[in-house]
XYZ file of C-alpha atoms in Angstrom:
218
model
C 71.267 -82.891 16.672
C 74.519 -81.387 16.063
C 74.629 -78.079 17.959
C 76.799 -75.977 15.608
C 74.517 -76.918 13.016
C 71.733 -74.285 13.952
C 73.929 -71.084 13.563
C 75.018 -72.150 10.118
C 71.158 -72.859 8.929
C 70.192 -69.364 10.265
C 73.701 -67.942 8.564
C 73.257 -69.377 4.769
C 69.157 -68.404 5.413
C 70.120 -65.136 6.292
C 72.634 -64.606 3.841
C 70.802 -66.513 0.540
C 69.584 -63.936 -2.281
C 66.433 -66.009 -2.600
C 64.727 -68.630 -0.892
C 67.198 -71.298 0.393
C 65.721 -74.465 -0.370
C 66.123 -77.781 2.246
C 67.877 -79.707 -0.886
C 70.480 -76.717 -1.287
C 71.118 -77.418 2.682
C 71.412 -80.901 2.409
C 74.391 -79.884 -0.487
C 76.015 -77.370 1.378
C 75.929 -79.734 4.528
C 77.252 -82.382 2.715
C 78.533 -85.020 5.504
C 76.133 -83.649 8.040
C 73.081 -86.712 8.126
C 69.889 -85.140 6.610
C 67.429 -86.091 9.742
C 70.404 -83.590 11.578
C 70.133 -80.701 9.077
C 66.302 -81.171 9.196
C 66.249 -80.741 13.575
C 68.268 -78.021 12.938
C 66.527 -76.043 10.395
C 63.649 -76.687 12.907
C 65.258 -75.413 15.565
C 66.109 -72.409 14.024
C 62.391 -71.832 12.653
C 61.012 -71.979 16.325
C 63.615 -69.392 17.390
C 62.329 -66.901 14.698
C 58.282 -67.913 16.047
C 59.465 -64.987 19.392
C 58.195 -61.717 19.632
C 60.672 -59.441 17.226
C 60.599 -57.896 13.948
C 62.275 -60.346 11.874
C 60.759 -64.016 10.935
C 61.414 -66.822 8.896
C 58.868 -67.905 6.023
C 58.453 -70.271 3.609
C 58.876 -69.179 0.090
C 58.851 -71.146 -3.521
C 59.693 -74.251 -1.592
C 62.786 -72.464 0.520
C 63.227 -70.366 3.105
C 63.993 -66.632 3.570
C 64.385 -64.541 6.891
C 62.080 -61.229 6.498
C 61.041 -58.152 8.678
C 57.313 -58.984 9.858
C 54.474 -57.660 7.783
C 53.062 -55.205 10.883
C 56.489 -53.617 10.089
C 56.291 -52.964 6.570
C 55.814 -48.877 6.991
C 58.590 -48.433 9.228
C 60.846 -50.280 6.833
C 59.527 -48.619 3.880
C 60.900 -45.468 5.692
C 64.270 -46.657 5.384
C 64.027 -46.797 1.537
C 61.498 -43.777 0.391
C 64.243 -42.234 -1.243
C 64.710 -45.397 -3.295
C 63.475 -45.644 -7.058
C 61.537 -48.488 -7.762
C 60.106 -49.699 -11.480
C 56.415 -50.474 -10.449
C 54.116 -52.378 -12.974
C 51.051 -50.657 -13.833
C 47.247 -51.596 -14.007
C 47.416 -53.412 -17.433
C 50.147 -55.584 -16.246
C 48.771 -56.379 -13.004
C 46.004 -57.282 -14.783
C 47.494 -59.738 -17.122
C 49.811 -60.893 -14.594
C 46.418 -61.560 -12.472
C 44.872 -63.459 -15.189
C 47.641 -65.478 -16.019
C 48.616 -66.339 -12.516
C 45.102 -67.926 -11.847
C 44.060 -68.950 -15.241
C 47.221 -70.696 -16.252
C 47.938 -71.981 -18.208
C 46.476 -69.347 -21.088
C 47.017 -68.088 -23.900
C 47.826 -64.188 -25.583
C 44.187 -64.282 -26.629
C 42.599 -65.958 -23.924
C 44.168 -62.952 -21.649
C 42.792 -60.238 -24.693
C 39.440 -61.820 -23.953
C 39.186 -61.564 -20.082
C 40.705 -58.515 -20.072
C 38.514 -57.110 -22.590
C 41.111 -55.185 -24.749
C 42.264 -56.057 -28.447
C 45.588 -57.098 -27.554
C 48.062 -57.800 -24.219
C 51.063 -58.923 -26.050
C 53.104 -55.498 -25.360
C 52.192 -56.261 -21.369
C 53.552 -60.049 -21.619
C 56.579 -59.001 -23.284
C 57.564 -56.428 -20.055
C 56.211 -59.307 -17.995
C 58.833 -61.425 -19.683
C 61.720 -59.453 -18.837
C 60.535 -59.305 -15.582
C 60.954 -62.848 -15.472
C 57.551 -62.930 -13.931
C 56.132 -64.420 -16.533
C 57.516 -67.277 -19.483
C 56.224 -69.638 -22.039
C 54.837 -73.451 -21.154
C 54.339 -74.621 -24.365
C 51.895 -74.194 -27.399
C 48.011 -74.697 -26.959
C 47.016 -77.870 -29.458
C 44.373 -75.374 -31.676
C 44.728 -73.876 -35.126
C 47.448 -71.547 -35.030
C 49.376 -73.441 -31.790
C 48.933 -70.160 -29.963
C 52.138 -69.828 -26.937
C 50.759 -70.801 -23.911
C 52.213 -68.452 -20.518
C 52.574 -69.450 -16.692
C 53.985 -67.849 -13.564
C 57.563 -68.556 -12.724
C 59.958 -69.330 -9.641
C 60.380 -65.591 -9.341
C 56.517 -64.642 -9.356
C 56.189 -66.518 -6.304
C 59.407 -65.166 -4.877
C 58.210 -61.511 -5.210
C 54.786 -62.383 -3.840
C 56.312 -64.295 -0.675
C 53.979 -67.664 -2.297
C 55.210 -70.900 -1.001
C 53.022 -72.489 -4.150
C 50.363 -71.094 -6.773
C 47.657 -72.555 -4.409
C 48.669 -69.815 -1.677
C 47.194 -67.488 -4.207
C 44.319 -65.391 -2.233
C 40.912 -65.112 -3.442
C 40.196 -62.566 -6.478
C 37.629 -60.648 -4.474
C 41.085 -60.207 -1.811
C 43.553 -59.244 -4.155
C 41.349 -56.712 -5.939
C 41.073 -54.979 -2.665
C 44.609 -55.244 -1.923
C 44.990 -53.974 -5.104
C 43.157 -51.018 -5.332
C 41.237 -51.912 -8.084
C 38.471 -54.310 -9.650
C 40.110 -57.139 -11.512
C 38.510 -58.355 -15.127
C 35.157 -59.919 -14.047
C 36.017 -63.160 -16.175
C 38.759 -63.939 -13.619
C 37.675 -66.908 -11.615
C 38.829 -68.300 -8.327
C 42.225 -69.746 -8.512
C 42.428 -73.354 -9.293
C 45.433 -76.012 -8.894
C 45.685 -78.106 -11.778
C 47.191 -81.612 -10.462
C 46.720 -83.142 -13.739
C 49.797 -82.791 -16.413
C 49.148 -79.718 -18.183
C 48.553 -79.790 -21.763
C 51.716 -78.822 -23.153
C 52.951 -80.472 -26.456
C 56.747 -79.879 -25.407
C 59.213 -78.051 -24.205
C 59.609 -74.426 -25.659
C 63.372 -74.040 -27.269
C 65.643 -71.395 -25.771
C 65.167 -69.239 -28.517
C 61.473 -68.932 -28.473
C 61.052 -68.683 -24.870
C 60.914 -64.921 -25.311
C 59.017 -64.471 -28.081
C 55.585 -62.686 -27.774
C 53.236 -63.251 -31.102
C 52.738 -60.001 -32.744
C 49.377 -58.273 -32.686
C 47.685 -55.736 -34.749
C 47.696 -53.933 -31.859
C 49.256 -53.595 -28.906
C 48.185 -52.809 -25.243
C 49.020 -49.413 -24.333
C 50.639 -50.302 -20.683
C 53.598 -49.185 -19.878
C 56.224 -49.204 -17.171
C 56.742 -46.396 -14.935
């Protein structure tokens, strides 16, 4: 392993606004043997296993330098005056249903949540880039199906959907009970029943409903 690669990789991980993948490192370090890049990356990760305030975590297939969870309260004090836009309980419920049951349609989401419609909340989650339309279900009316995005994984510190906590654990973390119809997370290994890729002009559409959910964003 070339010694000069290690600080370069550490700097790239630190400077990247999103988790940096091995593929991106290979591209940026074009000309360097992949095995040397992998070895340097492993060495950087090993360095961050030492006691300290920072860690390297694997998120959404890439690597990111973050503060350690046990220091969260201290870091939060630094940003106590920062204004953040939070999701409502309705939005979090809907997002949880999609995360655990994807691909799922708006009527299915509404049925699990026990509300007349989730269209207003769905639009909010699409605008936040936490969910997207992933196809149409092959039933009467061909409703849109929704799934989570890479942004969702990054936002919640997950490497893949299989890393989702158990539903009861998530309920405890959120501080409220999730819908009773929400099942344990399941990993789909076979191709999802998507008929086609949703055209760009339809990607951000949410099907209209007669009664919208009252969820709003603070």
